[in-house]
C-alpha cells in the first residue's frame, strides 16, 4: 500500500538523504521524497503497522534534519 505524507524539508540534498533513510527503515518497500512538492510517498510492506513504521521513518529523518516534520 502506498501513502502520501506532507513533509517539511529544507533542501534537495536533505530530501535525498531522507529518502535513503526511509528506504532503509523496516517495513518500507519503497519511498520517494520530493523537495519541490514537500511530499513523501511511502510504499509499505505487506501486513505492517503503518503508524509504527512512520514513527520509525520520522526518527530516521530527524537524524538527517533534526527539525523535520511529517504529517502522520
Coordinates of N, CA and C in Angstrom, one line a residue:
X1 N 0.8 -1.2 0.0 CA 0.0 0.0 0.0 C 0.9 1.2 0.0
X2 N 0.5 2.2 -0.8 CA 1.2 3.5 -0.9 C 0.4 4.6 -0.2
X3 N 1.1 5.4 0.5 CA 0.5 6.6 1.2 C 1.4 7.8 0.9
X4 N 0.8 9.0 0.8 CA 1.5 10.2 0.6 C 1.4 11.1 1.9
X5 N 2.5 11.6 2.3 CA 2.6 12.5 3.5 C 3.1 13.8 3.2
X6 N 2.7 14.8 3.9 CA 3.3 16.2 3.8 C 4.6 16.1 4.6
X7 N 5.6 16.7 4.1 CA 6.9 16.7 4.9 C 7.5 18.1 4.8
X8 N 8.2 18.5 5.8 CA 9.0 19.8 5.7 C 10.4 19.4 5.6
X9 N 11.0 19.8 4.5 CA 12.4 19.5 4.2 C 13.0 20.8 3.6
X10 N 14.2 21.2 4.1 CA 14.8 22.5 3.7 C 15.6 22.5 2.4
X11 N 16.1 21.4 2.0 CA 16.9 21.4 0.7 C 16.8 20.1 0.0
X12 N 17.1 20.1 -1.3 CA 17.0 18.9 -2.1 C 18.0 17.8 -1.6
X13 N 19.2 18.2 -1.2 CA 20.1 17.2 -0.7 C 19.5 16.5 0.6
X14 N 18.9 17.3 1.5 CA 18.3 16.7 2.7 C 17.2 15.7 2.3
X15 N 16.4 16.1 1.3 CA 15.3 15.3 0.8 C 15.9 13.9 0.3
X16 N 17.0 14.0 -0.4 CA 17.6 12.8 -0.9 C 18.1 11.9 0.2
X17 N 18.7 12.5 1.2 CA 19.2 11.7 2.4 C 18.1 11.1 3.1
X18 N 17.0 11.9 3.3 CA 15.8 11.4 4.0 C 15.2 10.2 3.2
X19 N 15.2 10.3 1.9 CA 14.6 9.2 1.1 C 15.4 7.9 1.3
X20 N 16.7 8.1 1.3 CA 17.6 6.9 1.6 C 17.4 6.3 3.0
X21 N 17.2 7.2 4.0 CA 17.0 6.7 5.3 C 15.6 6.0 5.4
X22 N 14.7 6.5 4.7 CA 13.3 6.0 4.8 C 13.3 4.6 4.1
X23 N 14.0 4.4 3.0 CA 14.1 3.2 2.3 C 14.7 2.1 3.1
X24 N 15.6 2.5 4.1 CA 16.3 1.5 4.9 C 15.5 1.1 6.2
X25 N 14.3 1.8 6.4 CA 13.5 1.6 7.6 C 12.7 0.3 7.4
X26 N 12.7 -0.6 8.4 CA 12.0 -1.8 8.4 C 10.5 -1.5 8.1
X27 N 9.9 -2.3 7.2 CA 8.5 -2.2 6.9 C 8.3 -1.3 5.7
X28 N 9.3 -0.7 5.1 CA 9.2 0.2 4.0 C 9.7 -0.6 2.7
X29 N 8.8 -0.7 1.7 CA 9.2 -1.4 0.5 C 9.9 -0.4 -0.4
X30 N 9.4 0.9 -0.5 CA 10.0 1.9 -1.3 C 9.5 3.3 -0.8
X31 N 10.3 4.3 -1.1 CA 9.9 5.6 -0.7 C 10.5 6.7 -1.7
X32 N 9.8 7.8 -1.8 CA 10.2 8.9 -2.7 C 9.9 10.2 -1.9
X33 N 10.9 11.0 -1.8 CA 10.8 12.3 -1.1 C 11.0 13.4 -2.2
X34 N 10.0 14.2 -2.4 CA 10.0 15.3 -3.4 C 10.2 16.6 -2.7
X35 N 11.3 17.2 -2.9 CA 11.6 18.5 -2.2 C 10.7 19.6 -2.8
X36 N 10.5 19.6 -4.1 CA 9.7 20.7 -4.7 C 8.2 20.7 -4.2
X37 N 7.6 19.5 -4.0 CA 6.2 19.5 -3.6 C 6.1 19.3 -2.1
X38 N 7.2 19.1 -1.4 CA 7.2 18.8 0.0 C 6.3 17.6 0.4
X39 N 6.5 16.5 -0.4 CA 5.7 15.3 -0.2 C 6.6 14.1 -0.1
X40 N 6.1 13.1 0.6 CA 6.8 11.9 0.8 C 5.8 10.8 0.4
X41 N 6.2 9.9 -0.5 CA 5.3 8.8 -0.8 C 6.0 7.5 -0.3
X42 N 5.3 6.8 0.5 CA 5.9 5.6 1.2 C 5.1 4.4 0.7
X43 N 5.8 3.4 0.2 CA 5.1 2.1 -0.1 C 5.5 1.1 1.0
X44 N 4.5 0.6 1.7 CA 4.7 -0.2 2.9 C 4.7 -1.7 2.4
X45 N 5.5 -2.5 3.2 CA 5.5 -3.9 3.0 C 4.2 -4.5 3.5
X46 N 3.8 -5.6 3.0 CA 2.5 -6.3 3.3 C 2.4 -6.6 4.8
X47 N 1.3 -6.2 5.4 CA 0.9 -6.5 6.8 C 1.6 -5.8 7.9
X48 N 2.3 -4.7 7.6 CA 3.0 -3.9 8.7 C 2.0 -2.9 9.3
X49 N 2.3 -2.5 10.5 CA 1.6 -1.4 11.2 C 2.1 -0.1 10.7
X50 N 1.4 0.6 9.8 CA 1.8 1.8 9.2 C 2.2 2.9 10.1
X51 N 1.5 3.1 11.2 CA 1.8 4.1 12.2 C 3.1 3.9 12.8
X52 N 3.4 2.6 13.2 CA 4.6 2.2 13.8 C 5.8 2.5 12.9
X53 N 5.6 2.1 11.6 CA 6.7 2.3 10.6 C 6.9 3.8 10.4
X54 N 5.9 4.6 10.3 CA 6.1 6.0 10.1 C 6.7 6.7 11.3
X55 N 6.5 6.2 12.5 CA 7.3 6.8 13.6 C 8.7 6.5 13.5
X56 N 9.1 5.3 13.0 CA 10.5 4.9 12.8 C 11.1 5.8 11.6
X57 N 10.2 6.0 10.6 CA 10.7 6.9 9.5 C 11.0 8.3 10.0
X58 N 10.1 8.8 10.8 CA 10.3 10.2 11.3 C 11.6 10.2 12.1
X59 N 11.8 9.2 12.9 CA 13.1 9.2 13.7 C 14.3 9.1 12.8
X60 N 14.2 8.3 11.8 CA 15.3 8.3 10.8 C 15.6 9.6 10.1
X61 N 14.5 10.2 9.7 CA 14.6 11.5 9.0 C 15.1 12.6 9.9
X62 N 14.8 12.5 11.2 CA 15.3 13.6 12.1 C 16.8 13.4 12.4
X63 N 17.4 12.3 12.1 CA 18.8 12.1 12.2 C 19.5 12.9 11.0
X64 N 18.8 13.1 9.9 CA 19.3 13.8 8.8 C 19.0 15.3 9.0
X65 N 17.8 15.7 9.5 CA 17.4 17.0 9.7 C 16.6 17.1 11.0
X66 N 17.2 17.5 12.1 CA 16.5 17.4 13.4 C 15.2 18.1 13.5
X67 N 14.9 19.1 12.7 CA 13.6 19.8 12.8 C 12.6 19.3 11.7
X68 N 12.8 18.1 11.2 CA 12.0 17.5 10.2 C 10.6 17.3 10.8
X69 N 9.5 17.6 10.0 CA 8.2 17.3 10.4 C 7.5 16.5 9.3
X70 N 6.8 15.4 9.7 CA 6.0 14.6 8.7 C 4.6 14.6 9.3
X71 N 3.6 14.9 8.5 CA 2.2 14.9 8.9 C 1.7 13.4 8.9
X72 N 1.8 12.8 10.0 CA 1.4 11.3 10.0 C -0.1 11.2 10.2

